[in-house]
Amino acid sequence: MFVNFPKSAIVRLVLILVLLVGLLGVVPSAPVYAATLTVTNGNDSGAGSLRQAILNAILIASACALVSIPLCGALSDRLGRRPVYLFGACATAVIAYPFFWLLDTGSPALVTVALVAALVFAHSPMYGPQAAFLAELFGSRVRYSGASLGSQLSSVVAGGLSPFVATALLPYGRGALAAYLIAMALVTIVSVLIASETRERPME
């Protein structure tokens, strides 16, 4: 990938790819932390049975994701990384408002539906192909460093800050939280559209 490139051009290209990888990782990192925090902390005042039902819903959704994540990874091997990843990012934006509306119902069944939909249709299509997608963006000389630096950057900035952002937005209502997730989704959608398809790219 970098044969006959000047060293300065290689450095610039790697830095651009690291930034792109960081932006690609914004949505997989931010919504899960923000939504989980909102679900658990936003219902502290509820009855003990409701809180237990919410924790059960998180467990059920996580069990579903245990199946859907590898399936989405396998699907990206057939269809390509970008379409599957893009589906997850778009799904995040589409279900953002319905997700928080279902949480507000207080119904254990509807809360379970919201969490399963978020993890299976939004999170899994991005998280499943993410490792292959990010690694394949880099040449073999800088693959480990580039993919690792970019993904950890997104985890720290997007994932690490999302609980604080969600806590700050919580007093303004669920609509503010949904708008935050949509904004994060748009960042990743644009990044996916900029990135090239890597499924059939030679690993060398």
Coordinates of C-alpha atoms in Angstrom, one line a residue:
M1 CA 0.0 0.0 0.0
F2 CA 2.9 2.4 0.8
V3 CA 5.5 1.2 -1.7
N4 CA 7.3 4.1 -3.4
F5 CA 5.6 6.7 -1.3
P6 CA 7.7 9.5 0.3
K7 CA 8.0 9.0 4.0
S8 CA 6.3 12.4 4.7
A9 CA 3.3 11.4 2.5
I10 CA 3.1 8.0 4.4
V11 CA 3.0 9.8 7.7
R12 CA 0.2 12.2 6.6
L13 CA -1.8 9.3 5.1
V14 CA -1.5 7.3 8.3
L15 CA -2.6 10.3 10.4
I16 CA -5.6 10.9 8.1
L17 CA -6.6 7.2 8.4
V18 CA -6.2 7.2 12.2
L19 CA -8.5 10.2 12.3
L20 CA -11.0 8.5 10.0
V21 CA -10.9 5.3 12.1
G22 CA -11.5 7.4 15.2
L23 CA -14.6 9.0 13.6
L24 CA -15.8 5.6 12.4
G25 CA -15.7 4.4 16.0
V26 CA -17.8 7.3 17.4
V27 CA -21.2 5.6 17.1
P28 CA -20.3 2.1 18.3
S29 CA -18.7 3.7 21.4
A30 CA -21.0 6.5 22.4
P31 CA -24.6 5.2 22.2
V32 CA -24.0 2.0 24.2
Y33 CA -22.5 3.9 27.1
A34 CA -25.0 6.7 27.0
A35 CA -28.0 4.5 26.6
T36 CA -27.0 2.0 29.3
L37 CA -26.2 4.9 31.7
T38 CA -29.6 6.5 30.9
V39 CA -31.5 3.3 31.4
T40 CA -29.9 2.4 34.8
N41 CA -29.5 5.9 36.3
G42 CA -32.6 7.4 34.8
N43 CA -34.8 4.9 36.7
D44 CA -33.2 5.1 40.1
S45 CA -36.4 6.5 41.6
G46 CA -38.5 3.6 40.2
A47 CA -39.7 0.6 42.2
G48 CA -37.3 -2.2 42.8
S49 CA -39.3 -4.5 40.5
L50 CA -39.0 -2.0 37.6
R51 CA -35.3 -1.6 38.1
Q52 CA -34.8 -5.3 38.2
A53 CA -36.9 -5.6 35.0
I54 CA -34.6 -3.0 33.4
L55 CA -31.5 -4.9 34.4
N56 CA -33.1 -8.1 33.0
A57 CA -33.8 -6.3 29.7
I58 CA -30.1 -5.3 29.5
L59 CA -29.2 -8.9 30.0
I60 CA -31.6 -10.2 27.3
A61 CA -30.4 -7.6 24.9
S62 CA -26.7 -8.4 25.6
A63 CA -27.5 -12.1 25.0
C64 CA -29.1 -11.3 21.6
A65 CA -26.0 -9.2 20.7
L66 CA -23.8 -12.2 21.5
V67 CA -25.4 -13.8 18.5
S68 CA -26.0 -10.8 16.2
I69 CA -22.4 -9.4 16.4
P70 CA -20.7 -12.4 14.8
L71 CA -23.5 -12.8 12.3
C72 CA -23.0 -9.1 11.3
G73 CA -19.3 -9.8 11.0
A74 CA -20.0 -12.8 8.7
L75 CA -22.5 -10.7 6.7
S76 CA -19.8 -8.1 6.1
D77 CA -17.6 -10.9 4.6
R78 CA -20.3 -11.4 2.0
L79 CA -21.7 -7.9 1.4
G80 CA -18.8 -5.7 2.3
R81 CA -17.8 -3.7 5.4
R82 CA -19.3 -0.4 4.4
P83 CA -22.9 -1.5 3.7
V84 CA -23.2 -3.3 7.0
Y85 CA -21.5 -0.6 9.0
L86 CA -23.5 2.1 7.3
F87 CA -26.7 0.2 8.1
G88 CA -25.9 0.2 11.8
A89 CA -25.0 3.9 11.8
C90 CA -28.3 4.8 10.0
A91 CA -30.3 2.5 12.3
T92 CA -28.8 4.4 15.3
A93 CA -30.1 7.7 13.9
V94 CA -33.5 6.2 13.0
I95 CA -34.3 4.5 16.3
A96 CA -32.9 7.2 18.6
Y97 CA -36.2 8.9 19.3
P98 CA -38.3 5.7 19.4
F99 CA -35.6 4.2 21.7
F100 CA -36.0 6.8 24.4
W101 CA -39.8 6.9 23.9
L102 CA -40.0 3.2 24.7
L103 CA -37.8 3.7 27.8
D104 CA -40.2 6.4 29.0
T105 CA -43.2 4.0 28.9
G106 CA -41.8 2.2 31.9
S107 CA -43.0 -1.1 30.5
P108 CA -40.5 -3.9 31.1
A109 CA -41.5 -5.5 27.8
L110 CA -41.1 -2.3 25.8
V111 CA -37.8 -1.4 27.5
T112 CA -36.6 -4.9 26.4
V113 CA -37.7 -4.2 22.8
A114 CA -35.9 -0.9 22.8
L115 CA -32.6 -2.4 24.1
V116 CA -32.7 -5.4 21.8
A117 CA -33.4 -3.2 18.8
A118 CA -30.5 -0.9 19.7
L119 CA -28.0 -3.6 20.2
V120 CA -29.1 -5.9 17.4
F121 CA -29.9 -3.5 14.6
A122 CA -27.7 -0.5 15.5
H123 CA -24.8 -1.6 17.5
S124 CA -24.1 -5.1 16.1
P125 CA -23.9 -4.1 12.4
M126 CA -21.1 -1.7 13.3
Y127 CA -19.3 -3.7 16.0
G128 CA -19.3 -7.0 14.1
P129 CA -17.3 -5.8 11.1
Q130 CA -15.4 -3.1 13.0
A131 CA -12.2 -5.0 13.7
A132 CA -11.7 -6.2 10.1
F133 CA -12.9 -2.9 8.6
L134 CA -10.5 -0.7 10.7
A135 CA -7.5 -3.0 10.2
E136 CA -8.0 -3.4 6.5
L137 CA -7.9 0.4 6.0
F138 CA -4.1 0.3 6.8
G139 CA -1.2 -1.2 5.0
S140 CA 0.6 -4.1 6.8
R141 CA 3.5 -1.9 7.9
V142 CA 1.3 0.3 10.2
R143 CA -1.9 -1.8 10.5
Y144 CA -1.6 -2.7 14.2
S145 CA -0.6 0.8 15.3
G146 CA -3.0 2.7 13.1
A147 CA -6.1 0.6 13.8
S148 CA -5.3 0.4 17.5
L149 CA -4.7 4.2 17.9
G150 CA -7.8 5.2 16.0
S151 CA -10.1 2.8 17.8
Q152 CA -8.8 3.7 21.2
L153 CA -9.0 7.4 20.4
S154 CA -12.7 6.9 19.6
S155 CA -13.3 4.9 22.8
V156 CA -11.7 7.5 25.0
V157 CA -13.2 10.6 23.3
A158 CA -16.6 9.3 22.3
G159 CA -17.2 6.4 24.7
G160 CA -15.4 8.0 27.7
L161 CA -17.2 11.3 27.4
S162 CA -20.6 10.0 26.5
P163 CA -21.7 9.3 30.1
F164 CA -20.9 12.8 31.1
V165 CA -22.7 14.2 28.0
A166 CA -25.7 12.1 28.7
T167 CA -25.8 13.1 32.4
A168 CA -25.6 16.8 31.3
L169 CA -28.4 16.4 28.8
L170 CA -30.7 14.3 31.0
P171 CA -32.3 17.4 32.6
Y172 CA -33.3 18.7 29.1
G173 CA -35.3 15.5 28.4
R174 CA -35.0 12.4 26.3
G175 CA -35.2 14.5 23.1
A176 CA -31.8 16.1 23.8
L177 CA -30.3 12.6 24.4
A178 CA -31.8 11.4 21.1
A179 CA -30.4 14.4 19.3
Y180 CA -27.0 13.7 20.7
L181 CA -27.1 10.1 19.4
I182 CA -28.3 11.3 16.0
A183 CA -25.4 13.8 15.8
M184 CA -22.9 11.0 16.7
A185 CA -24.6 8.8 14.0
L186 CA -24.2 11.5 11.4
V187 CA -20.5 11.8 12.1
T188 CA -20.0 8.1 11.5
I189 CA -22.3 8.0 8.5
V190 CA -20.1 10.7 6.8
S191 CA -17.0 8.8 7.8
V192 CA -18.2 5.5 6.3
L193 CA -19.1 7.3 3.1
I194 CA -15.6 8.7 2.9
A195 CA -13.9 5.4 3.7
S196 CA -13.3 2.9 0.9
E197 CA -14.6 -0.7 0.8
T198 CA -11.9 -3.0 2.2
R199 CA -13.5 -6.5 2.0
E200 CA -11.5 -7.6 -1.1
R201 CA -8.4 -5.5 -0.5
P202 CA -5.2 -7.5 -0.4
M203 CA -3.9 -7.7 3.2
E204 CA -0.3 -6.9 2.0

